[in-house]
Amino acid sequence: MDRRTFLRQGAAATAGVGLLPSLASGVAAGDSRPSVAVPPAPMLEPASTVDLTGFTMLAAFQHRGTRWTVHEDLRTPQGALVCVCAAGVLNLGKRTEAVWGSEAPPYLGLPLAELAMAEADLLADRLLRDGDPDEAAVRDVAPPPASRLDPKDHNGRLPWTTFVGTVQGNDTMQIYPDGRSRTYRPIHAFPELADADKVAHREEGLLGGWMPAVHKMVPAGVGRWYDVSVFADVNAQDRFVVQTWHRTVLVEHGAAVRTVVGYSYPDFPPRRHGASIEDFYRGLIDFAASWQAQLAEASAARLPDASWSDLARFAFARELVVRPGGVYPKYGAVDRDYVGNEYDGFQDTFTSSLYANLEWGRFAQARTVLDNYLSEYTQADGLVNMRGPQVGQFGLTLSLLARYLRYTGDTALLRRHQAKIEATAALLVELHDASLALPRSDRGHGLIHGWSESDACLYPDPSLWWKPYFGNSALVIRGWEDIAAVWPALTGNDAPSRDWQRRARQLRQRLLDSIRADIRHDLQPAYLGPLPGTTETFRQAMSQEDPSKSEQLWSHRSYAELLQADVLPPDLANLVIDCLRGHGGTTLGIVSNIWKPTPEARDILGFISYGHAQQLLRLDRIEEYLLFLYAHRYQAHTRGSWTAGEVAGITGGMPLFCMPAQMTVPLLLRWMLVFDQDQDLYLARGVPRDWLATGQPIALQDAPTPWGRVGLQLRADLAQQRIQAEVTLPPQQPGTTWLTLRAPAGTRLLEITVDGKAVKAAGPHHDRVPLPFTAGATVRVQARYG
């Protein structure tokens, strides 16, 4: 269940390095308000890249010593908005997605009650029958999030579906389906926007493809639509108030028949008059320049459908909006139950952010996030400044600290926090010792006990969930092993490392023995519970009258963390995945929000489930990995505005936003292209066959790895039926660098050459080749398919 539902039930039960220097904000104690530097000049394209024939000129003005003109293609709702100056053009595309979704019958024609109550993941089974899932089929399989809004589900008020904000600000501003904020309403000028049916059939997107500027298209008849744009003023100095720019245009047959712009509030004559159109575009230019600079450090991806790489970039922009000053963590936005300070130290907010920023080469932001968390939210004894510490997340933290060091070489930061890092590892040692002191007959002997879910501490008797969940021990093993590998180089002391390695080996053996002894082979597929000694399956446990009285509550977390830790041999890892998919633990291939089954719903776990996907990739279950990716984008995010839900249903309601869910797709995209496993480096391991079949380039540049930065480019020549790839190798040598070539559907690889030498394909799908290593060299691969 989502956190708000949990809190309501709990209440009833009780009653019964930093930002880019040019944009850094002053957020230190004693500052009365953040300081904001003048935005940099925007990064422009050459004028020759945009043909303005057919565009409408909207404005001409001076801005920061430069003359600009603004042009827009009003022939289509997808027409670009282009700002032109002598130095070049700022091209802000307006790609949108239909919020309402498909008119085809949902659920592939299956009754909702049937697929909701089935133990098997019926939708996943059907979507995976023919190999790689069809992206459009996954997109249209269920009503999109926020497409079937009902005021009675939200105490009579329509919910917000997205929000805007700035890096320097400490709060955000929600935006509703009709484009209004809490302070400005376009319907004052355009009453037709009060038509709920028109608004329900809108399309949404982001200006520039990924920038945190809301763009809506509301249909108004043949050849007519409303074009609505909202973004936060990057120049505003307010600490808590979010100042917003608004533009609403009524377009009729390619002409802007009426345009109204606003700034934050309705007019109040004679003091507050309508904003000028020129000032709106000045704000837009500064907005674009500011966000271009904020995202400049991210690895550059080029994919056949640019919306995928835009979705990743937007996630990092949204994180900066959500974090006050771009620094301080927030689990959610707007709603008190998600944005309150009691959630700021939530470990998943930290680990998902650090992981995603590292994987995309955003080292400055990763350093800011890491330093802030260790300074502000980690106590001297290793505990976190947050209710209900989650045992597994301590292990994941240690693992990510090691990854941070291997990626960045930043010993200074980790040495500064060395005592807290040692205390975190020592806390886990104490928990291990406590488990070893239990009788050997105890089911939890030698396994790490503790809460796996933070919310456990809010129940009247939290001891019910102080248990030896398999996921806890798995992530502790991963944390000890990874931090031990770098500790001697960091501190010059290998004594703690030897102890952590010894304990990791001991705990791994105990974990594997316990798991093998607990498998139920009498069920098909074979079943493994989330902790040893369970007599009911998790679905049986959740089917009781009050599921919150079961120790198997929040089983989804334990399974996801067990798989993410990568401590299971392949036979057990495959068994766990099959168990989840066959016994009610996945929805559309994503870990389900495991709760009481109901014929009215079957929910997706939008956050923390990325560990499940990561294991699918390790096991080369590529088709299932792609289903997870597609389903997360289309069924756990709102369309176009890309608000990711903590828990998302499949009936069109509005999920509650949480920041860790927003980081999932960036992680999956990065891993499908560049992924390290054990000592090997895997490139293009999860690229969809359909992407190569477009003939368009697929590339990721300057992607960090434990061995240094790598680059990848590949493309299929459809006429010649050849795949061409170039790989720029890292400066240090992995065990083996593997390149996967997933030929278009219905074909297979026939011949492969690496730097002109014939090689044979390897791997479980016979589509993988090892690359010879020379530090920093470019390796060229060609493959013929047919």
PDB file of C-alpha atoms in Angstrom, residues 473-680:
ATOM      1  CA  SER A 473      21.262 -10.265   4.971  1.00  0.00           C
ATOM      2  CA  ALA A 474      21.778 -10.109   1.214  1.00  0.00           C
ATOM      3  CA  LEU A 475      22.398  -6.358   1.111  1.00  0.00           C
ATOM      4  CA  VAL A 476      24.592  -6.521   4.219  1.00  0.00           C
ATOM      5  CA  ILE A 477      26.777  -9.078   2.422  1.00  0.00           C
ATOM      6  CA  ARG A 478      26.950  -6.807  -0.617  1.00  0.00           C
ATOM      7  CA  GLY A 479      27.832  -3.797   1.518  1.00  0.00           C
ATOM      8  CA  TRP A 480      30.578  -5.539   3.482  1.00  0.00           C
ATOM      9  CA  GLU A 481      32.147  -7.052   0.367  1.00  0.00           C
ATOM     10  CA  ASP A 482      32.172  -3.814  -1.600  1.00  0.00           C
ATOM     11  CA  ILE A 483      33.407  -1.495   1.134  1.00  0.00           C
ATOM     12  CA  ALA A 484      36.066  -4.027   2.163  1.00  0.00           C
ATOM     13  CA  ALA A 485      37.471  -3.993  -1.371  1.00  0.00           C
ATOM     14  CA  VAL A 486      38.294  -0.263  -1.203  1.00  0.00           C
ATOM     15  CA  TRP A 487      38.880   0.284   2.510  1.00  0.00           C
ATOM     16  CA  PRO A 488      42.640  -0.462   2.665  1.00  0.00           C
ATOM     17  CA  ALA A 489      43.346   1.981  -0.173  1.00  0.00           C
ATOM     18  CA  LEU A 490      41.147   4.581   1.493  1.00  0.00           C
ATOM     19  CA  THR A 491      42.468   4.262   5.054  1.00  0.00           C
ATOM     20  CA  GLY A 492      45.691   2.258   4.907  1.00  0.00           C
ATOM     21  CA  ASN A 493      44.157  -0.211   7.390  1.00  0.00           C
ATOM     22  CA  ASP A 494      43.091  -3.626   6.165  1.00  0.00           C
ATOM     23  CA  ALA A 495      42.086  -5.100   9.529  1.00  0.00           C
ATOM     24  CA  PRO A 496      38.405  -4.006   9.276  1.00  0.00           C
ATOM     25  CA  SER A 497      38.319  -5.245   5.678  1.00  0.00           C
ATOM     26  CA  ARG A 498      39.457  -8.718   6.651  1.00  0.00           C
ATOM     27  CA  ASP A 499      36.751  -8.942   9.302  1.00  0.00           C
ATOM     28  CA  TRP A 500      34.026  -7.675   6.944  1.00  0.00           C
ATOM     29  CA  GLN A 501      35.104 -10.142   4.256  1.00  0.00           C
ATOM     30  CA  ARG A 502      35.106 -13.009   6.750  1.00  0.00           C
ATOM     31  CA  ARG A 503      31.657 -12.087   7.991  1.00  0.00           C
ATOM     32  CA  ALA A 504      30.356 -11.672   4.442  1.00  0.00           C
ATOM     33  CA  ARG A 505      31.500 -15.202   3.571  1.00  0.00           C
ATOM     34  CA  GLN A 506      29.957 -16.591   6.751  1.00  0.00           C
ATOM     35  CA  LEU A 507      26.686 -14.736   6.251  1.00  0.00           C
ATOM     36  CA  ARG A 508      26.490 -15.685   2.568  1.00  0.00           C
ATOM     37  CA  GLN A 509      26.810 -19.371   3.374  1.00  0.00           C
ATOM     38  CA  ARG A 510      24.180 -19.136   6.104  1.00  0.00           C
ATOM     39  CA  LEU A 511      21.838 -17.227   3.804  1.00  0.00           C
ATOM     40  CA  LEU A 512      22.152 -19.748   0.992  1.00  0.00           C
ATOM     41  CA  ASP A 513      21.696 -22.695   3.346  1.00  0.00           C
ATOM     42  CA  SER A 514      18.591 -21.092   4.844  1.00  0.00           C
ATOM     43  CA  ILE A 515      17.105 -20.292   1.449  1.00  0.00           C
ATOM     44  CA  ARG A 516      17.668 -23.777   0.045  1.00  0.00           C
ATOM     45  CA  ALA A 517      16.118 -25.327   3.153  1.00  0.00           C
ATOM     46  CA  ASP A 518      13.040 -23.081   2.838  1.00  0.00           C
ATOM     47  CA  ILE A 519      12.093 -23.633  -0.805  1.00  0.00           C
ATOM     48  CA  ARG A 520       8.673 -25.172  -1.327  1.00  0.00           C
ATOM     49  CA  HIS A 521       9.014 -27.478  -4.289  1.00  0.00           C
ATOM     50  CA  ASP A 522       5.432 -28.662  -3.793  1.00  0.00           C
ATOM     51  CA  LEU A 523       4.229 -25.425  -5.413  1.00  0.00           C
ATOM     52  CA  GLN A 524       4.543 -24.550  -9.088  1.00  0.00           C
ATOM     53  CA  PRO A 525       6.588 -22.584  -9.712  1.00  0.00           C
ATOM     54  CA  ALA A 526       8.720 -23.357  -6.663  1.00  0.00           C
ATOM     55  CA  TYR A 527       8.127 -20.893  -3.850  1.00  0.00           C
ATOM     56  CA  LEU A 528      10.440 -19.046  -1.477  1.00  0.00           C
ATOM     57  CA  GLY A 529       9.130 -16.812   1.295  1.00  0.00           C
ATOM     58  CA  PRO A 530      10.653 -13.431   2.203  1.00  0.00           C
ATOM     59  CA  LEU A 531      12.100 -14.851   5.429  1.00  0.00           C
ATOM     60  CA  PRO A 532      12.752 -18.361   6.743  1.00  0.00           C
ATOM     61  CA  GLY A 533      10.072 -20.445   8.383  1.00  0.00           C
ATOM     62  CA  THR A 534       6.964 -19.018   6.761  1.00  0.00           C
ATOM     63  CA  THR A 535       4.041 -21.412   6.480  1.00  0.00           C
ATOM     64  CA  GLU A 536       1.891 -19.289   4.170  1.00  0.00           C
ATOM     65  CA  THR A 537       2.739 -17.744   0.834  1.00  0.00           C
ATOM     66  CA  PHE A 538       2.873 -13.966   0.874  1.00  0.00           C
ATOM     67  CA  ARG A 539      -0.451 -13.840  -0.943  1.00  0.00           C
ATOM     68  CA  GLN A 540      -2.097 -16.104   1.608  1.00  0.00           C
ATOM     69  CA  ALA A 541      -0.649 -13.984   4.392  1.00  0.00           C
ATOM     70  CA  MET A 542      -1.983 -10.800   2.812  1.00  0.00           C
ATOM     71  CA  SER A 543      -5.428 -12.344   2.239  1.00  0.00           C
ATOM     72  CA  GLN A 544      -6.272 -12.473   5.935  1.00  0.00           C
ATOM     73  CA  GLU A 545      -8.747  -9.975   7.321  1.00  0.00           C
ATOM     74  CA  ASP A 546      -6.002  -7.640   8.587  1.00  0.00           C
ATOM     75  CA  PRO A 547      -2.833  -8.111   6.511  1.00  0.00           C
ATOM     76  CA  SER A 548      -0.970  -5.606   8.662  1.00  0.00           C
ATOM     77  CA  LYS A 549      -0.712  -8.239  11.392  1.00  0.00           C
ATOM     78  CA  SER A 550       1.505 -10.461   9.269  1.00  0.00           C
ATOM     79  CA  GLU A 551       5.284 -10.550   9.405  1.00  0.00           C
ATOM     80  CA  GLN A 552       5.157 -10.782   5.606  1.00  0.00           C
ATOM     81  CA  LEU A 553       3.906  -7.221   5.250  1.00  0.00           C
ATOM     82  CA  TRP A 554       6.146  -5.313   2.805  1.00  0.00           C
ATOM     83  CA  SER A 555       7.426  -8.560   1.278  1.00  0.00           C
ATOM     84  CA  HIS A 556       8.042  -6.671  -1.959  1.00  0.00           C
ATOM     85  CA  ARG A 557      10.942  -4.811  -0.369  1.00  0.00           C
ATOM     86  CA  SER A 558      12.621  -7.963   0.899  1.00  0.00           C
ATOM     87  CA  TYR A 559      12.426  -9.645  -2.497  1.00  0.00           C
ATOM     88  CA  ALA A 560      13.652  -6.596  -4.411  1.00  0.00           C
ATOM     89  CA  GLU A 561      16.616  -6.148  -2.072  1.00  0.00           C
ATOM     90  CA  LEU A 562      17.444  -9.859  -2.114  1.00  0.00           C
ATOM     91  CA  LEU A 563      17.700  -9.733  -5.901  1.00  0.00           C
ATOM     92  CA  GLN A 564      19.529  -6.411  -6.054  1.00  0.00           C
ATOM     93  CA  ALA A 565      22.308  -7.618  -3.750  1.00  0.00           C
ATOM     94  CA  ASP A 566      23.429 -10.184  -6.351  1.00  0.00           C
ATOM     95  CA  VAL A 567      24.575 -12.744  -3.792  1.00  0.00           C
ATOM     96  CA  LEU A 568      22.473 -15.636  -5.070  1.00  0.00           C
ATOM     97  CA  PRO A 569      23.749 -18.162  -7.610  1.00  0.00           C
ATOM     98  CA  PRO A 570      21.801 -18.100 -10.883  1.00  0.00           C
ATOM     99  CA  ASP A 571      19.569 -21.054 -10.020  1.00  0.00           C
ATOM    100  CA  LEU A 572      18.288 -19.359  -6.873  1.00  0.00           C
ATOM    101  CA  ALA A 573      18.024 -15.918  -8.469  1.00  0.00           C
ATOM    102  CA  ASN A 574      15.933 -17.386 -11.292  1.00  0.00           C
ATOM    103  CA  LEU A 575      13.809 -19.245  -8.753  1.00  0.00           C
ATOM    104  CA  VAL A 576      13.031 -16.046  -6.831  1.00  0.00           C
ATOM    105  CA  ILE A 577      12.045 -14.207 -10.014  1.00  0.00           C
ATOM    106  CA  ASP A 578       9.853 -17.087 -11.165  1.00  0.00           C
ATOM    107  CA  CYS A 579       8.322 -17.290  -7.695  1.00  0.00           C
ATOM    108  CA  LEU A 580       7.296 -13.639  -7.787  1.00  0.00           C
ATOM    109  CA  ARG A 581       5.908 -13.797 -11.305  1.00  0.00           C
ATOM    110  CA  GLY A 582       3.997 -17.013 -10.636  1.00  0.00           C
ATOM    111  CA  HIS A 583       2.580 -16.312  -7.178  1.00  0.00           C
ATOM    112  CA  GLY A 584       1.177 -12.791  -7.411  1.00  0.00           C
ATOM    113  CA  GLY A 585       4.365 -10.840  -6.839  1.00  0.00           C
ATOM    114  CA  THR A 586       4.572  -8.940 -10.139  1.00  0.00           C
ATOM    115  CA  THR A 587       2.238  -6.770 -12.192  1.00  0.00           C
ATOM    116  CA  LEU A 588       3.168  -6.184 -15.820  1.00  0.00           C
ATOM    117  CA  GLY A 589       6.583  -7.631 -14.963  1.00  0.00           C
ATOM    118  CA  ILE A 590       7.256  -5.098 -12.178  1.00  0.00           C
ATOM    119  CA  VAL A 591       7.283  -6.075  -8.522  1.00  0.00           C
ATOM    120  CA  SER A 592       3.745  -5.689  -7.212  1.00  0.00           C
ATOM    121  CA  ASN A 593       2.805  -3.663  -4.209  1.00  0.00           C
ATOM    122  CA  ILE A 594       2.129  -6.861  -2.263  1.00  0.00           C
ATOM    123  CA  TRP A 595      -1.018  -6.239  -0.263  1.00  0.00           C
ATOM    124  CA  LYS A 596      -4.456  -7.739   0.180  1.00  0.00           C
ATOM    125  CA  PRO A 597      -5.691  -9.051  -3.198  1.00  0.00           C
ATOM    126  CA  THR A 598      -8.796  -7.355  -4.550  1.00  0.00           C
ATOM    127  CA  PRO A 599     -10.669  -7.810  -7.839  1.00  0.00           C
ATOM    128  CA  GLU A 600     -10.692  -4.027  -8.319  1.00  0.00           C
ATOM    129  CA  ALA A 601      -6.934  -3.441  -8.544  1.00  0.00           C
ATOM    130  CA  ARG A 602      -3.462  -4.836  -8.973  1.00  0.00           C
ATOM    131  CA  ASP A 603      -0.712  -2.360  -8.197  1.00  0.00           C
ATOM    132  CA  ILE A 604       2.815  -1.675  -9.403  1.00  0.00           C
ATOM    133  CA  LEU A 605       5.594  -0.813  -6.971  1.00  0.00           C
ATOM    134  CA  GLY A 606       7.102   2.267  -8.599  1.00  0.00           C
ATOM    135  CA  PHE A 607      10.048   2.657  -6.223  1.00  0.00           C
ATOM    136  CA  ILE A 608      12.669   0.252  -4.748  1.00  0.00           C
ATOM    137  CA  SER A 609      11.764  -2.379  -7.344  1.00  0.00           C
ATOM    138  CA  TYR A 610      14.705  -1.519  -9.624  1.00  0.00           C
ATOM    139  CA  GLY A 611      16.757  -4.225  -7.873  1.00  0.00           C
ATOM    140  CA  HIS A 612      14.438  -6.801  -9.423  1.00  0.00           C
ATOM    141  CA  ALA A 613      15.068  -5.363 -12.884  1.00  0.00           C
ATOM    142  CA  GLN A 614      18.807  -5.297 -12.270  1.00  0.00           C
ATOM    143  CA  GLN A 615      18.785  -9.022 -11.564  1.00  0.00           C
ATOM    144  CA  LEU A 616      16.780  -9.700 -14.729  1.00  0.00           C
ATOM    145  CA  LEU A 617      19.601  -8.078 -16.678  1.00  0.00           C
ATOM    146  CA  ARG A 618      22.292 -10.051 -14.845  1.00  0.00           C
ATOM    147  CA  LEU A 619      20.475 -13.265 -15.718  1.00  0.00           C
ATOM    148  CA  ASP A 620      20.065 -12.217 -19.360  1.00  0.00           C
ATOM    149  CA  ARG A 621      16.297 -12.267 -19.077  1.00  0.00           C
ATOM    150  CA  ILE A 622      16.312  -9.349 -21.489  1.00  0.00           C
ATOM    151  CA  GLU A 623      12.715  -9.541 -22.672  1.00  0.00           C
ATOM    152  CA  GLU A 624      11.471  -9.303 -19.073  1.00  0.00           C
ATOM    153  CA  TYR A 625      13.875  -6.444 -18.411  1.00  0.00           C
ATOM    154  CA  LEU A 626      12.397  -4.526 -21.330  1.00  0.00           C
ATOM    155  CA  LEU A 627       8.862  -5.227 -20.145  1.00  0.00           C
ATOM    156  CA  PHE A 628       9.816  -3.793 -16.752  1.00  0.00           C
ATOM    157  CA  LEU A 629      11.265  -0.693 -18.431  1.00  0.00           C
ATOM    158  CA  TYR A 630       8.288  -0.098 -20.732  1.00  0.00           C
ATOM    159  CA  ALA A 631       5.714  -0.782 -18.026  1.00  0.00           C
ATOM    160  CA  HIS A 632       7.433   1.551 -15.579  1.00  0.00           C
ATOM    161  CA  ARG A 633       7.457   4.407 -18.059  1.00  0.00           C
ATOM    162  CA  TYR A 634       3.900   4.014 -19.277  1.00  0.00           C
ATOM    163  CA  GLN A 635       2.098   2.583 -16.242  1.00  0.00           C
ATOM    164  CA  ALA A 636       3.985   4.180 -13.317  1.00  0.00           C
ATOM    165  CA  HIS A 637       4.456   7.671 -14.835  1.00  0.00           C
ATOM    166  CA  THR A 638       1.876  10.202 -15.898  1.00  0.00           C
ATOM    167  CA  ARG A 639       1.937  10.695 -19.649  1.00  0.00           C
ATOM    168  CA  GLY A 640       4.053  13.544 -20.949  1.00  0.00           C
ATOM    169  CA  SER A 641       4.567  15.273 -17.600  1.00  0.00           C
ATOM    170  CA  TRP A 642       6.316  12.132 -16.283  1.00  0.00           C
ATOM    171  CA  THR A 643       5.339  12.248 -12.623  1.00  0.00           C
ATOM    172  CA  ALA A 644       6.434   8.899 -11.187  1.00  0.00           C
ATOM    173  CA  GLY A 645       4.265   7.170  -8.602  1.00  0.00           C
ATOM    174  CA  GLU A 646       5.379   5.415  -5.436  1.00  0.00           C
ATOM    175  CA  VAL A 647       2.613   2.854  -5.983  1.00  0.00           C
ATOM    176  CA  ALA A 648       0.687   2.962  -9.249  1.00  0.00           C
ATOM    177  CA  GLY A 649      -2.561   1.206 -10.034  1.00  0.00           C
ATOM    178  CA  ILE A 650      -3.571   0.033 -13.488  1.00  0.00           C
ATOM    179  CA  THR A 651      -7.027   1.617 -13.532  1.00  0.00           C
ATOM    180  CA  GLY A 652      -6.092   5.224 -14.375  1.00  0.00           C
ATOM    181  CA  GLY A 653      -5.984   6.851 -10.948  1.00  0.00           C
ATOM    182  CA  MET A 654      -3.357   9.382  -9.865  1.00  0.00           C
ATOM    183  CA  PRO A 655      -0.462   7.765  -8.000  1.00  0.00           C
ATOM    184  CA  LEU A 656       1.354   9.626  -5.254  1.00  0.00           C
ATOM    185  CA  PHE A 657       4.685  11.000  -6.419  1.00  0.00           C
ATOM    186  CA  CYS A 658       7.929   9.998  -4.748  1.00  0.00           C
ATOM    187  CA  MET A 659      11.436  10.916  -5.845  1.00  0.00           C
ATOM    188  CA  PRO A 660      12.962   7.406  -5.672  1.00  0.00           C
ATOM    189  CA  ALA A 661      10.391   6.221  -8.227  1.00  0.00           C
ATOM    190  CA  GLN A 662      11.497   9.014 -10.572  1.00  0.00           C
ATOM    191  CA  MET A 663      15.063   7.629 -10.533  1.00  0.00           C
ATOM    192  CA  THR A 664      14.122   4.146 -11.734  1.00  0.00           C
ATOM    193  CA  VAL A 665      13.967   4.689 -15.506  1.00  0.00           C
ATOM    194  CA  PRO A 666      17.311   6.572 -15.618  1.00  0.00           C
ATOM    195  CA  LEU A 667      18.955   3.596 -13.903  1.00  0.00           C
ATOM    196  CA  LEU A 668      17.384   1.052 -16.254  1.00  0.00           C
ATOM    197  CA  LEU A 669      18.290   3.039 -19.372  1.00  0.00           C
ATOM    198  CA  ARG A 670      21.885   3.367 -18.264  1.00  0.00           C
ATOM    199  CA  TRP A 671      22.202  -0.346 -17.424  1.00  0.00           C
ATOM    200  CA  MET A 672      20.719  -1.502 -20.744  1.00  0.00           C
ATOM    201  CA  LEU A 673      23.579   0.339 -22.460  1.00  0.00           C
ATOM    202  CA  VAL A 674      26.479   0.086 -19.974  1.00  0.00           C
ATOM    203  CA  PHE A 675      26.504  -2.342 -17.045  1.00  0.00           C
ATOM    204  CA  ASP A 676      29.215  -3.840 -14.856  1.00  0.00           C
ATOM    205  CA  GLN A 677      28.781  -7.289 -13.344  1.00  0.00           C
ATOM    206  CA  ASP A 678      31.440  -8.961 -11.221  1.00  0.00           C
ATOM    207  CA  GLN A 679      34.642  -7.914 -12.976  1.00  0.00           C
ATOM    208  CA  ASP A 680      33.177  -7.703 -16.494  1.00  0.00           C
TER     209      ASP A 680
END
